[in-house]
CSV table of C-alpha atoms in Angstrom, one decimal:
chain,number,residue,atom,x,y,z
E,1,MET,CA,16.1,27.3,38.8
E,2,ILE,CA,19.3,25.8,37.8
E,3,LEU,CA,19.2,22.1,38.9
E,4,PRO,CA,22.5,20.0,40.0
E,5,ASP,CA,23.6,17.9,37.0
E,6,PHE,CA,21.9,14.6,37.6
E,7,THR,CA,20.4,14.6,40.8
E,8,VAL,CA,17.2,14.1,39.7
E,9,SER,CA,15.4,10.8,40.4
E,10,VAL,CA,12.5,10.7,37.7
E,11,ASN,CA,9.6,8.3,37.9
E,12,PRO,CA,9.0,8.0,33.5
E,13,SER,CA,5.3,7.4,34.6
E,14,ASP,CA,4.9,11.2,36.1
E,15,GLN,CA,5.9,12.4,32.7
E,16,LEU,CA,5.9,10.3,29.6
E,17,GLY,CA,6.2,13.3,27.6
E,18,VAL,CA,10.1,13.6,28.3
E,19,LEU,CA,12.2,11.1,26.3
E,20,PHE,CA,15.6,12.5,27.2
E,21,MET,CA,17.7,15.4,29.2
E,22,PHE,CA,20.6,16.6,27.3
E,23,ASN,CA,24.1,17.7,29.5
E,24,THR,CA,27.0,19.2,27.3
E,25,GLU,CA,28.5,15.5,27.0
E,26,HIS,CA,25.6,12.8,27.4
E,27,ALA,CA,22.0,12.4,27.9
E,28,GLU,CA,19.8,10.7,30.1
E,29,MET,CA,16.7,8.5,29.3
E,30,TYR,CA,13.8,7.9,31.3
E,31,MET,CA,12.7,3.9,31.0
E,32,GLY,CA,12.4,2.3,34.3
E,33,TYR,CA,12.4,3.7,37.9
E,34,ARG,CA,16.1,5.3,36.9
E,35,PRO,CA,17.5,7.7,34.7
E,36,ILE,CA,20.0,5.9,32.5
E,37,SER,CA,22.8,7.6,30.7
E,38,VAL,CA,23.5,7.5,27.3
E,39,ASP,CA,25.7,8.8,25.0
E,40,MET,CA,24.9,11.6,22.7
E,41,ASP,CA,25.1,10.1,19.8
E,42,THR,CA,23.1,7.3,20.8
E,43,ALA,CA,20.3,9.7,22.0
E,44,LEU,CA,19.9,11.6,18.6
E,45,TYR,CA,20.0,8.4,16.9
E,46,MET,CA,16.9,7.1,19.2
E,47,LEU,CA,15.4,10.4,18.5
E,48,GLN,CA,15.4,9.6,14.8
E,49,GLN,CA,14.5,5.8,14.9
E,50,ARG,CA,11.2,6.3,16.7
E,51,GLU,CA,8.8,7.1,13.8
E,52,SER,CA,10.3,3.6,11.4
E,53,MET,CA,9.8,0.9,14.2
E,54,PRO,CA,7.9,-1.9,12.9
E,55,TYR,CA,5.3,-3.4,15.0
E,56,GLY,CA,6.9,-6.8,16.1
E,57,LEU,CA,5.6,-10.0,17.9
E,58,SER,CA,6.3,-11.2,20.9
E,59,TRP,CA,8.7,-15.0,20.3
E,60,GLY,CA,6.5,-17.5,21.6
E,61,SER,CA,7.1,-20.8,23.4
E,62,SER,CA,7.8,-22.7,20.3
E,63,PHE,CA,10.4,-20.6,18.5
E,64,PRO,CA,12.9,-23.3,18.1
E,65,ALA,CA,16.9,-22.8,19.6
E,66,VAL,CA,19.5,-20.7,16.8
E,67,VAL,CA,21.5,-23.4,15.0
E,68,ASN,CA,25.2,-22.1,15.0
E,69,HIS,CA,28.4,-24.0,13.8
E,70,THR,CA,31.1,-23.1,15.4
E,71,SER,CA,32.2,-20.3,18.2
E,72,SER,CA,33.1,-16.4,17.1
E,73,HIS,CA,36.4,-17.2,18.8
E,74,VAL,CA,37.5,-20.4,16.6
E,75,ALA,CA,36.2,-18.2,13.6
E,76,ARG,CA,38.1,-15.0,14.0
E,77,LYS,CA,41.2,-17.6,14.5
E,78,HIS,CA,40.8,-18.3,10.7
E,79,PRO,CA,42.9,-17.1,7.8
E,80,ASP,CA,40.2,-15.8,5.7
E,81,PHE,CA,38.4,-14.2,8.4
E,82,GLU,CA,39.6,-10.4,8.6
E,83,ALA,CA,39.6,-10.0,4.6
E,84,ALA,CA,35.9,-11.9,4.8
E,85,LYS,CA,34.5,-9.6,7.4
E,86,HIS,CA,35.6,-6.4,5.0
E,87,GLY,CA,34.2,-7.2,2.1
E,88,ASP,CA,36.5,-10.2,0.5
E,89,PHE,CA,33.6,-12.8,-0.9
E,90,ASP,CA,36.1,-15.4,-2.1
E,91,ALA,CA,37.3,-15.2,1.7
E,92,ALA,CA,34.0,-15.6,2.9
E,93,ILE,CA,33.5,-18.7,1.1
E,94,ARG,CA,36.4,-20.5,2.1
E,95,LEU,CA,35.9,-19.2,5.6
E,96,VAL,CA,32.0,-20.8,5.4
E,97,ASP,CA,33.2,-23.7,3.4
E,98,ASP,CA,35.8,-24.7,6.5
E,99,LEU,CA,33.5,-23.9,9.7
E,100,VAL,CA,29.9,-24.8,8.4
E,101,LYS,CA,28.7,-28.1,9.0
E,102,ASP,CA,26.8,-29.0,5.6
E,103,ASP,CA,24.8,-31.8,7.6
E,104,LYS,CA,23.1,-29.0,9.9
E,105,VAL,CA,22.4,-26.9,6.8
E,106,LEU,CA,20.6,-29.5,5.1
E,107,GLU,CA,18.7,-30.6,8.0
E,108,VAL,CA,17.0,-26.8,8.2
E,109,ALA,CA,16.6,-26.8,4.7
E,110,GLU,CA,14.8,-30.4,4.9
E,111,GLN,CA,12.5,-28.8,7.6
E,112,TYR,CA,11.6,-25.5,5.7
E,113,PRO,CA,12.2,-26.7,2.2
E,114,ASP,CA,9.7,-23.7,1.0
E,115,ALA,CA,11.2,-21.2,3.5
E,116,HIS,CA,12.9,-17.9,2.0
E,117,VAL,CA,16.2,-17.3,3.4
E,118,ALA,CA,17.0,-13.6,4.4
E,119,TYR,CA,20.3,-12.8,5.9
E,120,ILE,CA,21.9,-9.6,7.2
E,121,HIS,CA,23.6,-7.1,5.0
E,122,ARG,CA,23.9,-3.9,3.5
E,123,ARG,CA,24.0,-3.1,-0.1
E,124,GLN,CA,26.2,-0.2,0.0
E,125,GLY,CA,29.3,1.0,1.9
E,126,ASN,CA,33.1,-0.2,2.2
E,127,GLY,CA,34.1,-2.9,3.8
E,128,ILE,CA,30.8,-4.8,3.6
E,129,ASN,CA,30.9,-7.9,5.9
E,130,MET,CA,30.4,-11.0,3.3
E,131,ILE,CA,30.1,-13.9,5.5
E,132,PRO,CA,26.3,-13.8,6.0
E,133,ALA,CA,26.3,-13.9,2.1
E,134,ALA,CA,28.6,-16.9,1.8
E,135,TYR,CA,26.5,-18.6,4.4
E,136,ALA,CA,23.5,-17.8,2.5
E,137,ALA,CA,24.8,-19.2,-0.5
E,138,LYS,CA,24.8,-22.6,1.3
E,139,PHE,CA,21.2,-22.5,0.8
E,140,ALA,CA,21.2,-21.3,-2.0
E,141,ALA,CA,22.9,-24.5,-3.1
E,142,LEU,CA,20.3,-26.2,-1.9
E,143,GLY,CA,17.5,-24.8,-4.3
E,144,MET,CA,16.1,-22.3,-1.6
E,145,THR,CA,15.2,-18.9,-2.4
E,146,VAL,CA,17.4,-16.2,-0.9
E,147,ASP,CA,16.0,-12.8,-0.7
E,148,ASP,CA,18.8,-10.3,-1.0
E,149,ASP,CA,17.0,-7.5,-1.7
E,150,ILE,CA,15.8,-7.2,2.4
E,151,ILE,CA,18.7,-4.7,3.1
E,152,ALA,CA,19.4,-2.9,6.3
E,153,VAL,CA,19.4,0.7,5.6
E,154,THR,CA,20.8,1.8,8.8
E,155,ASP,CA,24.3,1.6,10.7
E,156,VAL,CA,24.0,0.9,14.2
E,157,LYS,CA,27.8,0.4,15.2
E,158,HIS,CA,27.1,-2.4,17.7
E,159,THR,CA,30.5,-3.3,17.4
E,160,ASN,CA,32.1,-2.6,21.0
E,161,ALA,CA,29.4,-0.3,22.0
E,162,SER,CA,27.7,-0.1,25.2
E,163,ASP,CA,25.2,-2.1,26.9
E,164,ILE,CA,22.4,0.7,26.6
E,165,ALA,CA,23.9,1.6,22.7
E,166,ARG,CA,23.0,-2.1,21.5
E,167,LEU,CA,19.8,-1.8,23.1
E,168,GLY,CA,18.9,1.9,21.6
E,169,ARG,CA,20.3,1.5,18.2
E,170,ARG,CA,17.9,-0.4,16.4
E,171,MET,CA,18.9,-1.7,13.2
E,172,ARG,CA,16.0,-0.7,10.2
E,173,TYR,CA,15.5,-2.7,7.2
E,174,GLU,CA,13.6,-2.1,3.5
E,175,GLY,CA,13.2,-4.9,1.0
E,176,GLU,CA,9.9,-6.8,-0.3
E,177,VAL,CA,8.7,-9.7,2.1
E,178,GLU,CA,6.0,-12.5,1.3
E,179,LYS,CA,3.1,-12.4,3.1
E,180,GLY,CA,2.4,-15.7,4.5
E,181,LYS,CA,6.0,-16.9,3.6
E,182,ASP,CA,7.9,-18.8,5.9
E,183,TYR,CA,11.9,-16.8,6.6
E,184,ILE,CA,14.8,-18.4,8.1
E,185,LEU,CA,17.0,-15.5,9.5
E,186,LEU,CA,20.6,-15.9,8.8
E,187,ASP,CA,23.8,-13.4,10.4
E,188,ASP,CA,27.7,-14.6,10.7
E,189,PHE,CA,27.3,-14.2,14.7
E,190,ILE,CA,25.0,-14.3,17.4
E,191,THR,CA,25.9,-12.5,20.7
E,192,SER,CA,22.8,-10.2,22.2
E,193,GLY,CA,20.7,-11.3,18.8
E,194,ALA,CA,19.9,-7.8,18.7
E,195,GLU,CA,19.9,-7.3,14.5
E,196,LEU,CA,18.4,-10.4,14.1
E,197,ARG,CA,15.2,-9.6,16.0
E,198,ASP,CA,15.1,-6.4,14.4
E,199,LEU,CA,15.0,-8.6,11.3
E,200,ARG,CA,12.6,-10.7,12.5
E,201,ASP,CA,10.3,-7.6,13.5
E,202,TYR,CA,10.5,-6.3,10.0
E,203,ILE,CA,9.7,-9.3,8.4
E,204,SER,CA,6.8,-9.8,10.7
E,205,SER,CA,5.5,-6.3,10.3
E,206,LYS,CA,5.4,-7.4,6.4
E,207,GLY,CA,3.4,-10.3,6.9
E,208,GLY,CA,6.4,-12.8,7.0
E,209,ASN,CA,6.7,-15.5,9.4
E,210,VAL,CA,9.8,-16.0,10.8
E,211,VAL,CA,10.6,-20.1,11.3
E,212,MET,CA,14.0,-20.3,12.4
E,213,ILE,CA,17.7,-18.6,12.8
E,214,THR,CA,21.0,-19.7,12.1
E,215,THR,CA,24.1,-18.4,12.2
E,216,LEU,CA,27.8,-19.1,11.5
E,217,GLY,CA,28.9,-18.7,15.0
E,218,HIS,CA,28.2,-17.8,18.4
E,219,GLY,CA,28.9,-15.3,21.3
E,220,SER,CA,28.1,-15.2,24.9
E,221,PHE,CA,24.4,-15.3,24.6
E,222,GLY,CA,24.6,-17.5,21.7
E,223,LYS,CA,25.7,-20.6,23.7
E,224,LEU,CA,22.2,-20.7,25.4
E,225,LYS,CA,19.4,-22.9,24.2
E,226,ASP,CA,17.3,-19.8,23.4
E,227,ILE,CA,17.9,-16.3,22.7
E,228,ARG,CA,14.3,-15.4,23.4
E,229,ILE,CA,13.0,-13.6,26.6
E,230,ASP,CA,11.2,-15.9,29.2
E,231,ASN,CA,9.2,-15.3,32.1
E,232,ASP,CA,11.8,-14.9,34.6
E,233,TYR,CA,13.7,-11.9,32.7
E,234,LYS,CA,10.2,-10.4,31.7
E,235,SER,CA,9.5,-10.3,35.6
E,236,LYS,CA,12.4,-8.7,36.3
E,237,LEU,CA,12.0,-5.9,33.8
E,238,GLN,CA,8.5,-5.8,35.4
E,239,GLN,CA,9.9,-5.0,38.7
E,240,ALA,CA,12.8,-2.5,37.3
E,241,GLY,CA,9.6,-0.5,36.0
E,242,ILE,CA,10.2,-1.2,32.5
E,243,THR,CA,7.1,-1.1,30.6
E,244,ASP,CA,6.0,-2.1,26.7
E,245,GLN,CA,5.3,2.0,26.3
E,246,ASP,CA,8.7,2.6,27.2
E,247,LEU,CA,10.3,0.3,24.8
E,248,ARG,CA,7.5,1.7,22.0
E,249,ARG,CA,8.7,5.7,22.8
E,250,TYR,CA,12.2,5.0,22.2
E,251,GLY,CA,11.6,2.8,19.1
E,252,ILE,CA,13.1,-0.4,20.6
E,253,ALA,CA,10.0,-2.6,20.4
E,254,SER,CA,6.4,-3.1,20.4
E,255,GLU,CA,6.5,-5.0,23.7
E,256,ILE,CA,9.1,-6.4,26.0
E,257,GLY,CA,8.2,-10.3,24.4
E,258,CYS,CA,10.1,-9.0,21.3
E,259,LEU,CA,13.4,-8.8,23.3
E,260,THR,CA,16.0,-11.5,23.3
E,261,ILE,CA,17.0,-12.7,26.6
E,262,SER,CA,20.6,-10.6,26.0
E,263,GLU,CA,18.8,-7.4,25.5
E,264,ALA,CA,16.2,-7.9,28.7
E,265,PHE,CA,19.7,-8.8,30.9
E,266,SER,CA,21.0,-5.3,29.4
E,267,SER,CA,18.1,-3.4,30.2
E,268,ILE,CA,18.2,-4.6,34.0
E,269,ARG,CA,21.9,-3.9,34.6
E,270,GLN,CA,21.4,-0.5,32.9
E,271,GLU,CA,18.5,0.3,35.0
E,272,GLN,CA,20.4,-0.7,38.1
E,273,SER,CA,23.5,1.0,37.6
E,274,SER,CA,22.5,4.2,36.1
E,275,VAL,CA,21.4,5.4,40.0
E,276,PRO,CA,22.9,8.8,40.2
E,277,PRO,CA,25.3,8.9,43.4
E,278,MET,CA,22.9,11.7,45.5
E,279,ALA,CA,19.7,9.9,44.4
E,280,LYS,CA,20.8,6.5,46.0
E,281,GLU,CA,21.0,8.2,49.0
E,282,ILE,CA,17.8,9.0,48.8
E,283,PRO,CA,14.5,7.0,50.4
E,284,GLU,CA,12.5,5.7,47.3
E,285,ASN,CA,9.7,7.9,48.6
E,286,GLU,CA,11.3,10.9,49.9
E,287,GLY,CA,13.1,13.8,48.6
E,288,ARG,CA,11.9,12.9,45.0
E,289,THR,CA,11.8,16.0,42.8
E,290,GLN,CA,9.6,15.6,40.2
E,291,VAL,CA,10.0,17.4,36.7
E,292,SER,CA,7.3,18.1,34.6
E,293,LEU,CA,8.3,19.2,30.8
E,294,PRO,CA,5.8,19.4,28.3
E,295,LEU,CA,8.4,18.7,25.3
E,296,PRO,CA,9.4,15.3,24.4
E,297,VAL,CA,13.2,16.7,24.2
E,298,THR,CA,14.7,19.4,26.3
E,299,GLN,CA,18.3,20.4,27.1
E,300,HIS,CA,19.5,20.2,30.5
E,301,PRO,CA,19.0,23.5,32.4
E,302,SER,CA,23.0,23.7,32.7
E,303,MET,CA,22.8,24.6,28.8
E,304,ARG,CA,20.3,27.1,28.8
E,305,ARG,CA,21.0,30.4,28.1
């Protein structure tokens, strides 16, 4: 039986073995009550990341607000920004010296004097962003320990990515974490907080205790007092049918409480906007075709030969 492209409404609770339905150009994933369209590269990336998901912890009500110094809009106008973003460490130092408020750095250091500092970076590749390393140097100058060996080992390509690609493609890290030690996480900007959340999950899974996040600048969601998910968004995710089990089977997070508020917002928006046109016209509990597939990955019927 050949099914029309993307006219099947599937409830993931009825078929937990199915992760994606592949079409010739893209795929559908099953998180929440409706299929969500995702590009092929993201779907394949998610299939590979599932086995390496660290066990993360919920944020907790006491996690402090992100400390930042300026906006991404202001930073991007700095004459050294492009060079710093593409591998020039000297340019990054000049950028950080101009925009970072030393009193804020000192305040963080005095609050957690024995904490280690970990920042978002890759060890290899061309044009590596040097802004986080230059920002970390501010803390090193105060005598704090900077863990340069905790590195990102995947390339999530979040820049200019869609909401579902940002949510689905998780950063993975390697490097030694000292059990029981406090950690402060650094990056250049915070928008969704996705990569920092992934680093937090990694450090927590290895026995470290992440106590604060600080960035050079903020984007849209970085302006909020907190980036952690709140109870209102937890309820909205539950109403959309998105569960802890959904997040785990796609390698996104251990539980809903690990998400940032931006990730929760993206999840809800994707779930609500991904209803196939024909499925919108079908009453919720009538005319629903249940597709039961035993394999975790399958081709769309139109691709079968």
